[in-house]
């Protein structure tokens, strides 16, 4: 190609790149929109994936690429690891898998930032240096924070909050030192010692930020870290003058933040309380009304109640996920519906361990979306429900949150199953839920306990209903 032809080709390809980025950004926005409803969530994932493919294609056309070999190697290795993770990681381990993905994404942003610093710092404007520092700080602290979160969720690191005296003060000092180094580097960009000290402090700050938080609060922490990773990516976009990174990073950053706020709201906690409250550090003792004996019921007696009921509501919780009982509950629901029983599902926004946990599991078992009712929709129906079957849920049906102002979960909205005519609770034993609180529901007159693994209990119930 002669010089003129090369210039025309490069200009043409830069238009092509911008076009792919524009299409990618539109697909990301449409994907996010579609993901906001379970009916269209799968389509949303495909749209977002197509957007990512467009962004990758556009980036591979970049004329600054020196060699494709390393990129190809990375693509192949990443695709293999991703495919294996998709095959092997069970749904119940999805939270720690997501934490690991955040760690990788954030590490990528931080490493790109460090590479940019070493190669291009002398040519950068003050604005770009600011964006670079922001990217590296957020990227580095999100990497270690997410690794600690994954470790806590997997049980490799102690799940209870790790706290010590003066911890908040020390964290504040570390934060101030890190930000001061950032400001110093902005003024003296070539002060590489201070730059690397800032990176080191960010790495340490990620660890310090997450260790005092209990494992059960990790989903909120993760969505907050996801938000940081998104903002780090947006800052990377400013450093590299890459529009799609700016748009995708900002979408990621703010959707993560909104999700964290919604999760906190559903638990009636503030983000401040999640981050600094050390929730889960004390095992709380019996709470108001949690005295007396729990009444046990046999599968046969429970099946009679269900078979002759007009309306049954299933309220699933974390135990449904651990037991993988989604298909078993669908089977029981089918048997009841064949007998003319009206069946609904009451879904609490923070049931399980991640947002939409119950919806995903029930969708896997093809439970029709129309029979899933959100907490606010199902609560008014409780007084006209004959039997509620609580499947491995505990905190989200704890009446103490409503009745006991001194309870640590006071004010958390619950599904008010105790207003139904009868409640059958499926759980394995006396285990407490995420909050570590005793649940007075289990001692109420309306309640009977069907002990055992939720999947086995539901299968037994379906068989017993069949025989009636
Ligand atoms: P939960 O309060 O953690 O209670 C789960 C119950 O399931 C336990 O009491 C356990 O009792 C039982 N269980 C466990 N495995 C079982 C099995 N195989 N079969 C039958 N039962 C089993 O769950 P939840 O009511 O769903 O509440 C969720 C909690 O997580 C809330 O406190 C919420 O704030 C918190 N949280 C949720 C999210 C989110 O995004 N969803 C995020 C952060 C925090 P046994 O051991 O006796 O069986």
Short mmCIF file of C-alpha atoms and ligand atoms in Angstrom, two decimals:
data_model
loop_
_atom_site.label_atom_id
_atom_site.label_comp_id
_atom_site.label_asym_id
_atom_site.label_seq_id
_atom_site.Cartn_x
_atom_site.Cartn_y
_atom_site.Cartn_z
CA UNK A 1 0.00 0.00 0.00
CA UNK A 2 1.34 3.48 -0.84
CA UNK A 3 1.28 6.30 1.73
CA UNK A 4 -2.08 7.81 0.57
CA UNK A 5 -3.77 4.41 0.53
CA UNK A 6 -2.43 3.61 4.02
CA UNK A 7 -3.77 6.94 5.37
CA UNK A 8 -7.20 6.32 3.80
CA UNK A 9 -7.25 2.81 5.27
CA UNK A 10 -6.29 4.04 8.76
CA UNK A 11 -8.89 6.83 8.67
CA UNK A 12 -11.49 4.36 7.46
CA UNK A 13 -10.60 1.92 10.22
CA UNK A 14 -10.79 4.62 12.89
CA UNK A 15 -14.37 5.41 11.73
CA UNK A 16 -15.07 1.69 11.84
CA UNK A 17 -13.69 1.47 15.40
CA UNK A 18 -15.84 4.40 16.57
CA UNK A 19 -18.88 2.81 14.90
CA UNK A 20 -18.31 -0.52 16.64
CA UNK A 21 -17.92 1.34 19.95
CA UNK A 22 -21.16 3.20 19.38
CA UNK A 23 -23.03 -0.02 18.59
CA UNK A 24 -21.39 -1.72 21.60
CA UNK A 25 -22.51 1.13 23.91
CA UNK A 26 -26.08 0.96 22.62
CA UNK A 27 -26.12 -2.82 23.10
CA UNK A 28 -24.83 -2.43 26.70
CA UNK A 29 -27.60 0.04 27.52
CA UNK A 30 -30.30 -2.13 25.90
CA UNK A 31 -28.84 -5.18 27.67
CA UNK A 32 -29.00 -3.50 31.08
CA UNK A 33 -32.57 -2.40 30.44
CA UNK A 34 -33.59 -5.93 29.45
CA UNK A 35 -31.86 -7.38 32.51
CA UNK A 36 -34.12 -5.37 34.80
CA UNK A 37 -36.94 -7.88 34.25
CA UNK A 38 -36.60 -11.67 34.65
CA UNK A 39 -38.67 -12.30 31.51
CA UNK A 40 -36.16 -10.45 29.35
CA UNK A 41 -33.01 -10.99 31.46
CA UNK A 42 -31.66 -13.77 29.24
CA UNK A 43 -32.10 -11.57 26.17
CA UNK A 44 -30.33 -8.78 28.08
CA UNK A 45 -27.33 -11.04 28.67
CA UNK A 46 -27.14 -11.85 24.94
CA UNK A 47 -27.35 -8.16 24.02
CA UNK A 48 -24.58 -7.31 26.48
CA UNK A 49 -22.45 -10.19 25.17
CA UNK A 50 -22.96 -8.98 21.59
CA UNK A 51 -21.94 -5.49 22.77
CA UNK A 52 -18.76 -6.88 24.32
CA UNK A 53 -17.98 -8.75 21.08
CA UNK A 54 -18.36 -5.51 19.10
CA UNK A 55 -16.09 -3.69 21.54
CA UNK A 56 -13.44 -6.43 21.27
CA UNK A 57 -13.62 -6.41 17.44
CA UNK A 58 -13.31 -2.61 17.38
CA UNK A 59 -10.34 -2.68 19.76
CA UNK A 60 -8.56 -5.36 17.71
CA UNK A 61 -8.70 -2.97 14.71
CA UNK A 62 -6.70 -0.38 16.66
CA UNK A 63 -3.68 0.75 14.67
CA UNK A 64 -1.58 1.02 17.86
CA UNK A 65 -1.56 -2.76 18.29
CA UNK A 66 2.02 -3.91 17.85
CA UNK A 67 1.59 -7.67 17.89
CA UNK A 68 -1.50 -9.88 17.87
CA UNK A 69 0.19 -12.97 19.31
CA UNK A 70 -0.08 -12.03 22.98
CA UNK A 71 -3.65 -10.86 22.48
CA UNK A 72 -4.60 -14.12 20.82
CA UNK A 73 -2.93 -16.09 23.63
CA UNK A 74 -4.89 -14.08 26.21
CA UNK A 75 -8.16 -14.53 24.32
CA UNK A 76 -7.72 -18.30 24.10
CA UNK A 77 -6.61 -18.70 27.74
CA UNK A 78 -9.42 -16.43 29.02
CA UNK A 79 -12.05 -18.21 26.95
CA UNK A 80 -10.96 -21.63 28.21
CA UNK A 81 -10.95 -20.51 31.87
CA UNK A 82 -14.35 -18.80 31.42
CA UNK A 83 -15.91 -21.85 29.77
CA UNK A 84 -14.58 -24.19 32.47
CA UNK A 85 -15.87 -21.90 35.21
CA UNK A 86 -19.30 -21.81 33.55
CA UNK A 87 -19.39 -25.62 33.44
CA UNK A 88 -17.95 -26.42 36.86
CA UNK A 89 -19.01 -23.68 39.24
CA UNK A 90 -22.39 -24.55 40.79
CA UNK A 91 -25.12 -21.90 41.21
CA UNK A 92 -24.56 -21.86 44.97
CA UNK A 93 -20.94 -20.75 44.43
CA UNK A 94 -21.96 -17.92 42.10
CA UNK A 95 -21.27 -15.13 44.67
CA UNK A 96 -17.58 -16.09 45.12
CA UNK A 97 -17.22 -16.65 41.36
CA UNK A 98 -18.54 -13.14 40.76
CA UNK A 99 -16.13 -11.76 43.37
CA UNK A 100 -13.24 -13.43 41.50
CA UNK A 101 -14.41 -11.89 38.20
CA UNK A 102 -14.42 -8.45 39.83
CA UNK A 103 -10.90 -9.06 41.12
CA UNK A 104 -9.68 -9.95 37.60
CA UNK A 105 -11.43 -6.96 35.99
CA UNK A 106 -10.07 -4.55 38.56
CA UNK A 107 -6.57 -6.04 38.32
CA UNK A 108 -6.70 -5.52 34.54
CA UNK A 109 -7.64 -1.85 35.02
CA UNK A 110 -4.86 -1.32 37.59
CA UNK A 111 -2.23 -3.06 35.43
CA UNK A 112 -3.18 -1.08 32.32
CA UNK A 113 -2.84 2.07 34.46
CA UNK A 114 0.60 1.06 35.76
CA UNK A 115 1.75 0.25 32.20
CA UNK A 116 0.49 3.64 30.98
CA UNK A 117 2.37 5.32 33.84
CA UNK A 118 5.66 3.64 32.99
CA UNK A 119 5.36 4.27 29.22
CA UNK A 120 3.52 7.56 28.71
CA UNK A 121 3.58 9.59 31.94
CA UNK A 122 5.83 12.37 30.62
CA UNK A 123 3.35 13.20 27.81
CA UNK A 124 0.20 13.18 29.93
CA UNK A 125 -1.99 16.17 30.77
CA UNK A 126 -2.89 16.85 34.42
CA UNK A 127 -6.42 15.58 33.75
CA UNK A 128 -5.13 12.28 32.39
CA UNK A 129 -2.73 11.86 35.30
CA UNK A 130 -5.67 12.43 37.68
CA UNK A 131 -7.76 9.82 35.84
CA UNK A 132 -4.77 7.44 35.86
CA UNK A 133 -4.25 7.78 39.63
CA UNK A 134 -7.98 7.26 40.22
CA UNK A 135 -7.98 4.17 37.99
CA UNK A 136 -4.99 2.60 39.71
CA UNK A 137 -6.20 3.32 43.26
CA UNK A 138 -9.70 1.97 42.65
CA UNK A 139 -8.40 -0.93 40.55
CA UNK A 140 -5.82 -2.03 43.13
CA UNK A 141 -8.10 -1.78 46.17
CA UNK A 142 -10.93 -3.54 44.32
CA UNK A 143 -8.60 -6.39 43.35
CA UNK A 144 -7.56 -7.24 46.90
CA UNK A 145 -10.98 -6.36 48.37
CA UNK A 146 -12.69 -8.75 45.92
CA UNK A 147 -10.15 -11.51 46.61
CA UNK A 148 -10.83 -11.22 50.35
CA UNK A 149 -14.59 -11.23 49.62
CA UNK A 150 -14.23 -14.41 47.52
CA UNK A 151 -12.12 -16.01 50.27
CA UNK A 152 -14.71 -15.18 52.93
CA UNK A 153 -17.59 -16.49 50.84
CA UNK A 154 -15.70 -19.71 50.07
CA UNK A 155 -14.75 -20.12 53.74
CA UNK A 156 -10.99 -20.00 53.07
CA UNK A 157 -10.83 -16.83 55.20
CA UNK A 158 -12.71 -16.54 58.51
CA UNK A 159 -16.25 -15.38 57.67
CA UNK A 160 -16.86 -13.46 60.88
CA UNK A 161 -15.72 -9.81 60.95
CA UNK A 162 -12.00 -9.48 61.73
CA UNK A 163 -11.81 -6.42 63.95
CA UNK A 164 -9.28 -4.83 66.29
CA UNK A 165 -8.98 -1.71 68.39
CA UNK A 166 -8.33 1.49 66.46
CA UNK A 167 -9.13 -0.21 63.17
CA UNK A 168 -11.28 2.60 61.74
CA UNK A 169 -8.63 5.16 62.75
CA UNK A 170 -5.87 3.14 61.08
CA UNK A 171 -7.98 2.74 57.93
CA UNK A 172 -8.62 6.47 57.83
CA UNK A 173 -4.87 7.16 58.16
CA UNK A 174 -4.11 4.72 55.35
CA UNK A 175 -6.78 6.30 53.17
CA UNK A 176 -5.41 9.81 53.80
CA UNK A 177 -1.84 8.68 53.07
CA UNK A 178 -2.97 7.03 49.82
CA UNK A 179 -4.92 10.10 48.65
CA UNK A 180 -2.02 12.42 49.63
CA UNK A 181 0.40 10.33 47.53
CA UNK A 182 -2.08 10.56 44.66
CA UNK A 183 -2.15 14.36 44.91
CA UNK A 184 1.68 14.42 45.15
CA UNK A 185 1.98 12.32 41.97
CA UNK A 186 -0.41 14.66 40.18
CA UNK A 187 1.91 17.57 41.00
CA UNK A 188 5.17 15.61 40.47
CA UNK A 189 4.31 12.93 37.89
CA UNK A 190 7.87 11.58 37.76
CA UNK A 191 8.00 10.76 41.49
CA UNK A 192 7.82 7.04 40.80
CA UNK A 193 8.63 5.99 44.41
CA UNK A 194 5.57 7.85 45.67
CA UNK A 195 3.54 6.41 42.78
CA UNK A 196 4.44 2.83 43.72
CA UNK A 197 3.85 3.59 47.40
CA UNK A 198 0.35 4.72 46.41
CA UNK A 199 -0.22 1.44 44.55
CA UNK A 200 0.97 -0.53 47.60
CA UNK A 201 -1.29 1.42 49.94
CA UNK A 202 -4.29 0.84 47.65
CA UNK A 203 -3.56 -2.91 47.64
CA UNK A 204 -3.43 -2.89 51.46
CA UNK A 205 -6.49 -0.64 51.77
CA UNK A 206 -8.60 -3.18 49.80
CA UNK A 207 -7.72 -5.85 52.38
CA UNK A 208 -8.33 -3.53 55.36
CA UNK A 209 -11.66 -2.41 53.94
CA UNK A 210 -13.13 -5.89 53.61
CA UNK A 211 -11.71 -7.93 56.55
CA UNK A 212 -13.93 -6.21 59.19
CA UNK A 213 -17.08 -7.13 57.25
CA UNK A 214 -18.90 -10.43 57.89
CA UNK A 215 -19.20 -13.04 55.10
CA UNK A 216 -22.94 -12.63 54.92
CA UNK A 217 -22.63 -8.95 54.02
CA UNK A 218 -20.27 -9.83 51.16
CA UNK A 219 -22.95 -9.55 48.43
CA UNK A 220 -23.43 -5.85 49.27
CA UNK A 221 -19.67 -5.35 49.49
CA UNK A 222 -19.24 -7.08 46.15
CA UNK A 223 -21.76 -4.95 44.36
CA UNK A 224 -20.01 -1.90 45.87
CA UNK A 225 -16.62 -3.22 44.69
CA UNK A 226 -18.18 -3.91 41.30
CA UNK A 227 -19.15 -0.27 41.23
CA UNK A 228 -15.51 0.72 42.03
CA UNK A 229 -14.24 -1.61 39.27
CA UNK A 230 -16.65 0.07 36.85
CA UNK A 231 -15.45 3.53 37.83
CA UNK A 232 -11.83 2.36 37.48
CA UNK A 233 -12.68 1.15 33.95
CA UNK A 234 -14.29 4.53 33.14
CA UNK A 235 -11.12 6.29 34.35
CA UNK A 236 -9.10 3.91 32.12
CA UNK A 237 -11.28 5.09 29.24
CA UNK A 238 -10.25 8.70 29.92
CA UNK A 239 -6.57 7.72 30.07
CA UNK A 240 -6.73 5.74 26.81
CA UNK A 241 -9.26 8.11 25.15
CA UNK A 242 -11.53 5.11 24.69
CA UNK A 243 -15.24 6.03 24.58
CA UNK A 244 -16.68 2.56 25.03
CA UNK A 245 -14.67 2.06 28.23
CA UNK A 246 -15.95 5.37 29.58
CA UNK A 247 -19.57 4.48 28.81
CA UNK A 248 -19.43 0.82 29.93
CA UNK A 249 -17.43 1.71 33.06
CA UNK A 250 -19.90 4.41 34.06
CA UNK A 251 -22.88 2.10 33.48
CA UNK A 252 -21.18 -0.58 35.57
CA UNK A 253 -20.14 1.88 38.27
CA UNK A 254 -23.56 3.37 38.78
CA UNK A 255 -25.60 0.19 38.39
CA UNK A 256 -23.37 -1.40 41.07
CA UNK A 257 -23.94 1.56 43.36
CA UNK A 258 -27.72 1.52 42.83
CA UNK A 259 -27.80 -2.24 43.47
CA UNK A 260 -25.84 -1.81 46.75
CA UNK A 261 -28.28 0.87 47.89
CA UNK A 262 -31.32 -1.28 46.99
CA UNK A 263 -29.87 -4.28 48.85
CA UNK A 264 -29.19 -2.19 51.95
CA UNK A 265 -32.72 -0.80 51.78
CA UNK A 266 -34.20 -4.29 51.61
CA UNK A 267 -32.19 -5.22 54.74
CA UNK A 268 -33.06 -1.90 56.41
CA UNK A 269 -29.35 -1.14 56.87
CA UNK A 270 -27.26 1.78 55.76
CA UNK A 271 -24.20 1.29 53.54
CA UNK A 272 -22.21 2.81 56.41
CA UNK A 273 -23.55 0.13 58.77
CA UNK A 274 -22.64 -2.65 56.29
CA UNK A 275 -19.10 -1.29 55.81
CA UNK A 276 -18.32 -0.39 59.41
CA UNK A 277 -20.97 -2.16 61.50
CA UNK A 278 -19.20 -5.52 61.89
CA UNK A 279 -22.58 -7.27 61.48
CA UNK A 280 -22.34 -10.94 62.42
CA UNK A 281 -19.53 -10.52 64.96
CA UNK A 282 -21.76 -11.49 67.88
CA UNK A 283 -24.07 -14.45 67.96
CA UNK A 284 -27.26 -12.92 69.27
CA UNK A 285 -29.14 -14.75 71.96
CA UNK A 286 -32.83 -15.66 71.94
CA UNK A 287 -35.06 -12.76 71.02
CA UNK A 288 -38.54 -11.68 72.06
CA UNK A 289 -41.12 -14.46 71.63
CA UNK A 290 -38.54 -17.07 70.73
CA UNK A 291 -39.38 -19.36 73.63
CA UNK A 292 -41.40 -22.52 74.07
CA UNK A 293 -41.27 -25.60 71.94
CA UNK A 294 -41.25 -26.04 68.22
CA UNK A 295 -44.00 -28.33 66.91
CA UNK A 296 -42.85 -31.02 64.51
CA UNK A 297 -45.03 -32.36 61.71
CA UNK A 298 -44.72 -35.50 59.59
CA UNK A 299 -44.63 -35.32 55.78
CA UNK A 300 -47.95 -37.23 55.66
CA UNK A 301 -49.76 -34.71 57.93
CA UNK A 302 -48.22 -31.78 56.07
CA UNK A 303 -49.31 -33.31 52.75
CA UNK A 304 -52.93 -33.55 54.00
CA UNK A 305 -52.90 -29.83 54.86
CA UNK A 306 -51.52 -28.98 51.43
CA UNK A 307 -53.78 -31.29 49.45
CA UNK A 308 -56.96 -29.87 51.00
CA UNK A 309 -55.89 -26.22 50.91
CA UNK A 310 -57.42 -23.66 48.53
CA UNK A 311 -54.36 -21.46 48.38
CA UNK A 312 -50.70 -22.36 49.09
CA UNK A 313 -47.78 -19.92 49.02
CA UNK A 314 -44.16 -21.13 48.86
CA UNK A 315 -41.62 -18.78 50.44
CA UNK A 316 -38.10 -19.86 49.46
CA UNK A 317 -34.85 -18.75 51.10
CA UNK A 318 -31.17 -19.60 51.22
CA UNK A 319 -31.95 -23.25 52.10
CA UNK A 320 -33.64 -23.71 48.69
CA UNK A 321 -30.32 -22.79 47.09
CA UNK A 322 -28.16 -25.02 49.31
CA UNK A 323 -30.54 -27.95 48.87
CA UNK A 324 -30.94 -27.24 45.12
CA UNK A 325 -34.63 -27.87 45.71
CA UNK A 326 -36.02 -25.75 42.86
CA UNK A 327 -37.12 -28.72 40.73
CA UNK A 328 -38.60 -30.51 43.74
CA UNK A 329 -40.77 -27.51 44.67
CA UNK A 330 -41.99 -27.24 41.08
CA UNK A 331 -42.94 -30.92 41.18
CA UNK A 332 -44.92 -30.46 44.41
CA UNK A 333 -46.59 -27.34 42.98
CA UNK A 334 -47.62 -29.34 39.88
CA UNK A 335 -49.20 -32.03 42.04
CA UNK A 336 -51.11 -29.41 44.04
CA UNK A 337 -52.25 -27.55 40.93
CA UNK A 338 -53.52 -30.82 39.45
CA UNK A 339 -55.79 -31.01 42.51
CA UNK A 340 -57.05 -27.47 41.91
CA UNK A 341 -54.97 -25.77 44.63
CA UNK A 342 -53.96 -22.19 43.81
CA UNK A 343 -50.15 -21.98 44.11
CA UNK A 344 -48.05 -18.81 44.38
CA UNK A 345 -44.47 -18.01 45.38
CA UNK A 346 -43.54 -15.10 47.70
CA UNK A 347 -40.10 -13.70 46.85
CA UNK A 348 -38.25 -11.51 49.33
CA UNK A 349 -35.77 -9.11 47.67
CA UNK A 350 -32.83 -10.36 49.77
CA UNK A 351 -33.79 -14.03 50.14
CA UNK A 352 -30.74 -16.19 49.54
CA UNK A 353 -27.32 -14.69 49.19
CA UNK A 354 -27.42 -12.54 46.07
CA UNK A 355 -29.96 -10.32 44.35
CA UNK A 356 -32.42 -12.31 42.27
CA UNK A 357 -31.10 -15.59 43.77
CA UNK A 358 -34.56 -17.15 44.13
CA UNK A 359 -35.77 -15.91 40.73
CA UNK A 360 -32.78 -17.47 39.00
CA UNK A 361 -33.26 -20.83 40.73
CA UNK A 362 -37.00 -20.97 40.12
CA UNK A 363 -36.55 -19.89 36.49
CA UNK A 364 -34.12 -22.81 36.11
CA UNK A 365 -36.98 -25.12 37.13
CA UNK A 366 -39.32 -23.35 34.66
CA UNK A 367 -41.61 -21.96 37.35
CA UNK A 368 -43.81 -19.51 35.39
CA UNK A 369 -42.96 -15.92 36.13
CA UNK A 370 -46.61 -14.96 36.68
CA UNK A 371 -46.80 -17.02 39.89
CA UNK A 372 -43.78 -15.28 41.48
CA UNK A 373 -44.97 -12.43 43.71
CA UNK A 374 -42.75 -9.81 45.23
CA UNK A 375 -42.91 -9.21 49.00
CA UNK A 376 -45.20 -6.16 48.72
CA UNK A 377 -47.58 -8.03 46.43
CA UNK A 378 -47.80 -11.23 48.48
CA UNK A 379 -48.06 -9.72 51.99
CA UNK A 380 -51.67 -8.49 51.57
CA UNK A 381 -52.62 -12.04 50.51
CA UNK A 382 -51.18 -13.73 53.60
CA UNK A 383 -54.37 -13.56 55.70
CA UNK A 384 -56.27 -15.40 52.94
CA UNK A 385 -53.60 -18.09 52.47
CA UNK A 386 -54.34 -21.53 53.88
CA UNK A 387 -50.80 -22.86 54.02
CA UNK A 388 -47.43 -21.16 53.61
CA UNK A 389 -44.48 -23.47 53.01
CA UNK A 390 -41.25 -21.79 54.09
CA UNK A 391 -38.42 -23.50 52.22
CA UNK A 392 -35.08 -22.88 53.98
CA UNK A 393 -35.90 -19.23 54.68
CA UNK A 394 -35.29 -17.75 58.10
CA UNK A 395 -34.44 -14.03 58.43
CA UNK A 396 -36.76 -12.93 55.64
CA UNK A 397 -39.74 -14.39 57.54
CA UNK A 398 -38.62 -13.40 61.07
CA UNK A 399 -41.55 -11.54 62.71
CA UNK A 400 -39.11 -9.98 65.23
CA UNK A 401 -38.07 -7.56 62.48
CA UNK A 402 -41.63 -6.22 62.60
CA UNK A 403 -42.56 -6.75 66.29
CA UNK A 404 -39.38 -6.21 68.32
CA UNK A 405 -37.87 -2.72 68.08
CA UNK A 406 -34.75 -3.98 69.95
CA UNK A 407 -33.99 -6.70 67.44
CA UNK A 408 -30.81 -6.15 65.38
CA UNK A 409 -32.98 -6.63 62.28
CA UNK A 410 -35.80 -4.35 63.52
CA UNK A 411 -37.39 -2.57 60.58
CA UNK A 412 -36.19 -5.01 57.93
CA UNK A 413 -39.22 -5.67 55.71
CA UNK A 414 -40.32 -9.33 55.90
CA UNK A 415 -42.77 -11.66 54.24
CA UNK A 416 -45.43 -11.87 56.95
CA UNK A 417 -46.02 -15.61 56.78
CA UNK A 418 -47.26 -15.68 60.39
CA UNK A 419 -50.49 -14.02 59.21
CA UNK A 420 -51.41 -17.12 57.17
CA UNK A 421 -53.73 -19.81 58.60
CA UNK A 422 -50.91 -22.35 58.77
CA UNK A 423 -47.14 -22.30 58.24
CA UNK A 424 -44.96 -25.32 57.49
CA UNK A 425 -41.24 -24.61 57.80
CA UNK A 426 -38.78 -26.86 55.96
CA UNK A 427 -35.30 -26.78 57.48
CA UNK A 428 -32.71 -29.28 58.59
CA UNK A 429 -32.59 -28.51 62.31
CA UNK A 430 -32.14 -25.60 64.69
CA UNK A 431 -29.73 -23.70 62.44
CA UNK A 432 -29.97 -19.94 62.43
CA UNK A 433 -29.99 -17.73 59.41
CA UNK A 434 -27.58 -15.16 58.10
CA UNK A 435 -28.16 -12.73 60.98
CA UNK A 436 -27.50 -15.40 63.63
CA UNK A 437 -30.84 -14.58 65.30
CA UNK A 438 -33.39 -16.97 66.73
CA UNK A 439 -36.71 -16.79 64.91
CA UNK A 440 -39.94 -16.55 67.00
CA UNK A 441 -41.92 -17.72 63.96
CA UNK A 442 -40.81 -21.28 64.68
CA UNK A 443 -42.45 -21.16 68.13
CA UNK A 444 -45.81 -19.75 67.03
CA UNK A 445 -49.06 -21.74 67.20
CA UNK A 446 -49.63 -21.51 63.46
CA UNK A 447 -46.21 -23.00 62.71
CA UNK A 448 -45.09 -26.59 62.33
CA UNK A 449 -41.59 -27.75 61.50
CA UNK A 450 -40.81 -30.36 58.87
CA UNK A 451 -37.17 -31.25 59.49
CA UNK A 452 -34.81 -32.47 56.81
CA UNK A 453 -33.02 -31.32 53.70
CA UNK A 454 -35.46 -29.15 51.73
CA UNK A 455 -35.14 -31.19 48.53
CA UNK A 456 -35.84 -34.49 50.30
CA UNK A 457 -38.75 -32.98 52.26
CA UNK A 458 -40.35 -31.54 49.12
CA UNK A 459 -39.97 -34.85 47.28
CA UNK A 460 -41.56 -36.70 50.22
CA UNK A 461 -44.41 -34.17 50.28
CA UNK A 462 -45.04 -34.56 46.55
CA UNK A 463 -45.19 -38.35 46.95
CA UNK A 464 -47.50 -38.08 49.95
CA UNK A 465 -49.82 -35.64 48.11
CA UNK A 466 -49.93 -38.06 45.18
CA UNK A 467 -51.20 -40.79 47.48
CA UNK A 468 -54.07 -38.76 48.91
P1 LIG B 1 -31.24 -17.34 56.05
O1 LIG B 1 -31.79 -16.37 57.02
O2 LIG B 1 -29.79 -17.38 55.85
O3 LIG B 1 -31.75 -18.79 56.53
C1 LIG B 1 -31.52 -19.92 55.78
C2 LIG B 1 -32.09 -21.13 56.53
O4 LIG B 1 -32.06 -22.21 55.63
C3 LIG B 1 -31.28 -21.52 57.73
O5 LIG B 1 -31.98 -21.22 58.92
C4 LIG B 1 -31.04 -23.05 57.58
O6 LIG B 1 -31.52 -23.71 58.74
C5 LIG B 1 -31.88 -23.41 56.36
N1 LIG B 1 -31.21 -24.35 55.46
C6 LIG B 1 -29.93 -24.32 55.05
N2 LIG B 1 -29.67 -25.35 54.24
C7 LIG B 1 -30.82 -26.05 54.13
C8 LIG B 1 -31.20 -27.23 53.43
N3 LIG B 1 -30.33 -27.91 52.68
N4 LIG B 1 -32.48 -27.65 53.55
C9 LIG B 1 -33.37 -26.99 54.32
N5 LIG B 1 -33.06 -25.87 54.99
C10 LIG B 1 -31.80 -25.41 54.90
O7 LIG B 1 -31.92 -17.19 54.61
P2 LIG B 1 -33.00 -16.17 54.08
O8 LIG B 1 -34.24 -16.23 54.90
O9 LIG B 1 -33.06 -16.44 52.63
O10 LIG B 1 -32.38 -14.75 54.34
C11 LIG B 1 -31.31 -14.25 53.58
C12 LIG B 1 -30.40 -13.48 54.48
O11 LIG B 1 -29.22 -13.15 53.74
C13 LIG B 1 -31.01 -12.18 54.97
O12 LIG B 1 -30.65 -11.94 56.30
C14 LIG B 1 -30.40 -11.15 54.05
O13 LIG B 1 -30.34 -9.86 54.63
C15 LIG B 1 -29.02 -11.73 53.83
N6 LIG B 1 -28.40 -11.22 52.61
C16 LIG B 1 -28.96 -11.45 51.42
C17 LIG B 1 -28.43 -10.91 50.28
C18 LIG B 1 -29.07 -11.08 48.94
O14 LIG B 1 -28.70 -10.36 48.02
N7 LIG B 1 -29.99 -11.99 48.78
C19 LIG B 1 -27.26 -10.17 50.36
C20 LIG B 1 -26.67 -9.98 51.61
C21 LIG B 1 -27.26 -10.53 52.72
P3 LIG B 1 -30.96 -25.18 59.11
O15 LIG B 1 -29.48 -25.02 59.24
O16 LIG B 1 -31.65 -25.54 60.37
O17 LIG B 1 -31.33 -26.07 57.97
#
